[in-house]
mmCIF file of C-alpha atoms in Angstrom:
data_model
loop_
_atom_site.group_PDB
_atom_site.id
_atom_site.type_symbol
_atom_site.label_atom_id
_atom_site.label_comp_id
_atom_site.label_asym_id
_atom_site.label_seq_id
_atom_site.Cartn_x
_atom_site.Cartn_y
_atom_site.Cartn_z
ATOM 1 C CA MET A 269 25.533 -17.963 -5.786
ATOM 2 C CA GLN A 270 22.916 -19.375 -3.240
ATOM 3 C CA VAL A 271 19.577 -17.496 -3.154
ATOM 4 C CA ASN A 272 18.251 -16.629 0.760
ATOM 5 C CA VAL A 273 14.743 -15.841 0.916
ATOM 6 C CA ARG A 274 13.270 -14.511 3.983
ATOM 7 C CA PRO A 275 10.203 -12.659 5.332
ATOM 8 C CA PHE A 276 9.155 -9.393 3.264
ATOM 9 C CA GLN A 277 10.327 -5.888 5.959
ATOM 10 C CA PRO A 278 9.131 -2.555 5.411
ATOM 11 C CA SER A 279 13.089 -1.381 5.059
ATOM 12 C CA ASP A 280 12.405 -3.953 1.776
ATOM 13 C CA ASN A 281 9.946 -1.639 0.209
ATOM 14 C CA LEU A 282 12.293 0.521 -1.705
ATOM 15 C CA ASP A 283 14.094 -2.343 -3.527
ATOM 16 C CA VAL A 284 10.627 -4.079 -4.078
ATOM 17 C CA ALA A 285 9.625 -1.065 -5.939
ATOM 18 C CA THR A 286 12.067 -0.738 -8.060
ATOM 19 C CA ILE A 287 11.850 -4.463 -8.906
ATOM 20 C CA GLU A 288 8.171 -3.938 -9.772
ATOM 21 C CA GLY A 289 8.710 -0.566 -11.523
ATOM 22 C CA GLU A 290 11.077 -2.406 -13.906
ATOM 23 C CA GLU A 291 8.136 -5.001 -14.859
ATOM 24 C CA TRP A 292 5.177 -2.360 -14.540
ATOM 25 C CA SER A 293 6.447 0.956 -15.980
ATOM 26 C CA SER A 294 4.319 1.050 -18.605
ATOM 27 C CA LYS A 295 1.446 0.286 -16.742
ATOM 28 C CA GLN A 296 -1.258 3.348 -15.478
ATOM 29 C CA TYR A 297 -1.766 2.118 -11.926
ATOM 30 C CA TRP A 298 2.110 2.194 -11.305
ATOM 31 C CA ARG A 299 2.849 5.451 -12.597
ATOM 32 C CA ASP A 300 0.334 6.966 -9.977
ATOM 33 C CA VAL A 301 2.147 5.236 -6.884
ATOM 34 C CA ALA A 302 5.020 6.691 -5.705
ATOM 35 C CA PRO A 303 8.118 4.339 -5.182
ATOM 36 C CA GLY A 304 7.439 2.268 -2.235
ATOM 37 C CA GLU A 305 4.141 2.908 -1.192
ATOM 38 C CA GLU A 306 2.780 0.169 -2.551
ATOM 39 C CA TYR A 307 3.238 -1.888 0.393
ATOM 40 C CA VAL A 308 3.687 0.485 3.296
ATOM 41 C CA ASP A 309 0.658 -0.752 4.880
ATOM 42 C CA ILE A 310 0.926 -4.799 4.149
ATOM 43 C CA LEU A 311 2.365 -5.757 7.216
ATOM 44 C CA ASP A 312 -0.574 -4.876 8.737
ATOM 45 C CA ILE A 313 -2.682 -7.448 6.680
ATOM 46 C CA GLY A 314 -1.298 -9.967 9.660
ATOM 47 C CA ARG A 315 -2.673 -13.482 8.800
ATOM 48 C CA GLY A 316 -3.374 -15.066 5.419
ATOM 49 C CA ARG A 317 -0.596 -13.591 3.794
ATOM 50 C CA GLU A 318 3.207 -14.623 2.529
ATOM 51 C CA PHE A 319 5.510 -11.770 1.284
ATOM 52 C CA LEU A 320 8.770 -13.004 0.747
ATOM 53 C CA VAL A 321 11.849 -11.275 -0.261
ATOM 54 C CA ALA A 322 14.650 -13.049 -2.396
ATOM 55 C CA GLU A 323 18.574 -11.644 -1.845
ATOM 56 C CA LEU A 324 21.845 -12.423 -4.155
ATOM 57 C CA GLU A 325 24.753 -11.407 -2.207
ATOM 58 C CA GLY A 326 22.535 -9.400 0.492
ATOM 59 C CA GLU A 327 20.449 -7.491 -2.453
ATOM 60 C CA VAL A 328 16.867 -7.721 -2.933
ATOM 61 C CA VAL A 329 16.547 -9.218 -6.412
ATOM 62 C CA GLY A 330 13.147 -10.116 -6.009
ATOM 63 C CA TYR A 331 9.825 -10.972 -4.153
ATOM 64 C CA LEU A 332 6.491 -12.592 -4.106
ATOM 65 C CA LEU A 333 3.602 -12.246 -2.730
ATOM 66 C CA GLY A 334 0.854 -14.397 -1.501
ATOM 67 C CA LEU A 335 -2.526 -13.623 -0.508
ATOM 68 C CA GLU A 336 -5.222 -15.850 1.676
ATOM 69 C CA VAL A 337 -8.327 -16.545 -1.355
ATOM 70 C CA ASP A 338 -11.160 -14.098 -0.528
ATOM 71 C CA ILE A 339 -13.795 -14.986 -3.081
ATOM 72 C CA GLU A 340 -15.427 -11.843 -1.333
ATOM 73 C CA LYS A 341 -12.418 -9.507 -1.690
ATOM 74 C CA HIS A 342 -10.545 -11.375 -5.123
ATOM 75 C CA PRO A 343 -13.200 -12.920 -7.111
ATOM 76 C CA PHE A 344 -12.225 -15.310 -9.546
ATOM 77 C CA PRO A 345 -13.743 -16.303 -12.895
ATOM 78 C CA SER A 346 -17.039 -16.534 -13.133
ATOM 79 C CA ASP A 347 -16.121 -19.898 -15.241
ATOM 80 C CA ASP A 348 -18.476 -22.466 -13.938
ATOM 81 C CA GLU A 349 -15.229 -25.004 -14.145
ATOM 82 C CA PHE A 350 -13.177 -22.872 -11.674
ATOM 83 C CA HIS A 351 -16.100 -23.681 -9.246
ATOM 84 C CA ARG A 352 -15.787 -26.678 -9.513
ATOM 85 C CA GLN A 353 -12.882 -27.432 -8.472
ATOM 86 C CA GLU A 354 -11.500 -28.048 -4.955
ATOM 87 C CA ILE A 355 -9.800 -25.807 -3.598
ATOM 88 C CA GLY A 356 -9.958 -25.458 0.100
ATOM 89 C CA LYS A 357 -8.278 -22.983 1.501
ATOM 90 C CA SER A 358 -6.201 -21.211 -0.942
ATOM 91 C CA LEU A 359 -3.292 -18.972 -1.184
ATOM 92 C CA TYR A 360 -2.868 -16.781 -4.237
ATOM 93 C CA ILE A 361 0.340 -15.912 -5.620
ATOM 94 C CA ASP A 362 -0.661 -11.960 -6.301
ATOM 95 C CA GLU A 363 3.039 -11.015 -6.954
ATOM 96 C CA LEU A 364 6.404 -13.012 -8.316
ATOM 97 C CA GLU A 365 8.630 -10.390 -9.559
ATOM 98 C CA VAL A 366 12.607 -11.274 -10.273
ATOM 99 C CA GLY A 367 14.733 -8.347 -11.284
ATOM 100 C CA PRO A 368 16.746 -8.476 -14.595
ATOM 101 C CA GLU A 369 20.156 -8.601 -13.342
ATOM 102 C CA ALA A 370 19.023 -11.807 -10.917
ATOM 103 C CA ARG A 371 17.104 -14.102 -13.891
ATOM 104 C CA TYR A 372 18.098 -17.228 -14.662
ATOM 105 C CA GLN A 373 19.686 -17.898 -10.901
ATOM 106 C CA ARG A 374 17.023 -20.233 -9.551
ATOM 107 C CA VAL A 375 15.567 -16.605 -7.749
ATOM 108 C CA ALA A 376 11.938 -17.575 -9.185
ATOM 109 C CA GLU A 377 12.474 -21.261 -7.289
ATOM 110 C CA ALA A 378 13.587 -20.496 -4.484
ATOM 111 C CA LEU A 379 10.576 -18.158 -3.578
ATOM 112 C CA LEU A 380 8.017 -21.148 -4.755
ATOM 113 C CA GLU A 381 10.258 -23.660 -3.047
ATOM 114 C CA GLU A 382 10.454 -21.054 0.316
ATOM 115 C CA LEU A 383 6.645 -19.989 -0.076
ATOM 116 C CA VAL A 384 5.394 -23.991 -0.090
ATOM 117 C CA LYS A 385 7.207 -24.452 3.003
ATOM 118 C CA ARG A 386 5.620 -21.985 4.853
ATOM 119 C CA THR A 387 1.875 -22.927 3.640
ATOM 120 C CA GLY A 388 1.199 -25.659 6.359
ATOM 121 C CA ASP A 389 -2.162 -24.041 6.927
ATOM 122 C CA TYR A 390 -3.080 -24.342 3.658
ATOM 123 C CA ASP A 391 -4.849 -26.949 1.021
ATOM 124 C CA SER A 392 -3.553 -25.525 -2.141
ATOM 125 C CA ILE A 393 -1.325 -22.655 -4.373
ATOM 126 C CA VAL A 394 -3.660 -20.796 -6.898
ATOM 127 C CA VAL A 395 -1.585 -18.665 -9.926
ATOM 128 C CA ARG A 396 -3.154 -17.304 -12.456
ATOM 129 C CA THR A 397 -0.190 -16.577 -15.666
ATOM 130 C CA ASP A 398 -0.043 -16.401 -19.451
ATOM 131 C CA PRO A 399 0.038 -19.955 -20.987
ATOM 132 C CA LYS A 400 2.068 -18.494 -23.854
ATOM 133 C CA ALA A 401 4.644 -17.189 -21.224
ATOM 134 C CA LYS A 402 6.593 -20.403 -21.434
ATOM 135 C CA LYS A 403 9.028 -19.732 -18.846
ATOM 136 C CA ASP A 404 6.422 -18.909 -16.423
ATOM 137 C CA MET A 405 4.540 -21.707 -17.183
ATOM 138 C CA GLY A 406 7.316 -23.751 -17.093
ATOM 139 C CA LEU A 407 8.127 -22.752 -13.640
ATOM 140 C CA TYR A 408 5.041 -23.239 -12.345
ATOM 141 C CA LEU A 409 4.563 -26.780 -14.113
ATOM 142 C CA ARG A 410 7.931 -27.573 -12.313
ATOM 143 C CA HIS A 411 6.621 -27.027 -9.301
ATOM 144 C CA GLY A 412 3.687 -29.163 -9.314
ATOM 145 C CA PHE A 413 1.149 -26.792 -10.464
ATOM 146 C CA GLN A 414 -1.844 -27.976 -12.937
ATOM 147 C CA ASP A 415 -3.376 -26.040 -15.615
ATOM 148 C CA LEU A 416 -7.200 -26.168 -14.594
ATOM 149 C CA LYS A 417 -8.219 -24.631 -17.993
ATOM 150 C CA VAL A 418 -10.300 -22.200 -16.933
ATOM 151 C CA SER A 419 -10.256 -18.617 -18.404
ATOM 152 C CA ASP A 420 -10.650 -15.262 -16.960
ATOM 153 C CA SER A 421 -13.962 -13.185 -18.664
ATOM 154 C CA ASP A 422 -11.861 -10.137 -17.943
ATOM 155 C CA ASN A 423 -8.693 -11.269 -19.279
ATOM 156 C CA PRO A 424 -9.175 -14.313 -21.746
ATOM 157 C CA GLU A 425 -5.638 -14.692 -22.118
ATOM 158 C CA ARG A 426 -4.918 -16.036 -18.204
ATOM 159 C CA THR A 427 -5.485 -19.066 -17.217
ATOM 160 C CA TYR A 428 -5.289 -20.703 -13.889
ATOM 161 C CA LEU A 429 -2.880 -23.138 -12.111
ATOM 162 C CA ILE A 430 -3.219 -24.727 -8.950
ATOM 163 C CA ARG A 431 -0.805 -26.862 -6.387
ATOM 164 C CA LYS A 432 -2.473 -29.037 -3.815
ATOM 165 C CA LEU A 433 -0.705 -29.163 -0.852
#
């Protein structure tokens, strides 16, 4: 099946919320947000973001939200090793989710590949993930990311990866 990746539209809110809810339903934050409410204002962010959705046979089955790194709004870990990295102007992958019915159909790969095509103004892409999550780590490593081997004091089980562009 062919995966179609396109920019997010407001009409995708409920589809994205459904995918998100399948992954995050146990988290208190998501129980406090009505389905589709999370990204109502996302298009108002304007520049400095990439919000993509993936479709299979016309149905939204995954999404990726990348935001321009802004240390004031999204501080990275205080780890000195992280701050010695040359990340330049970076896009941070805040969310990358694929619905359970579409897993193992190259949806995440298609989203990452499209993101890379759209990052001409950036020097790198940064993501934070659990190094024990073998599938996630494998996905990013296969797509040119390198583990910075720095931890986040708020989430010590996470590490940051970077892909230079």
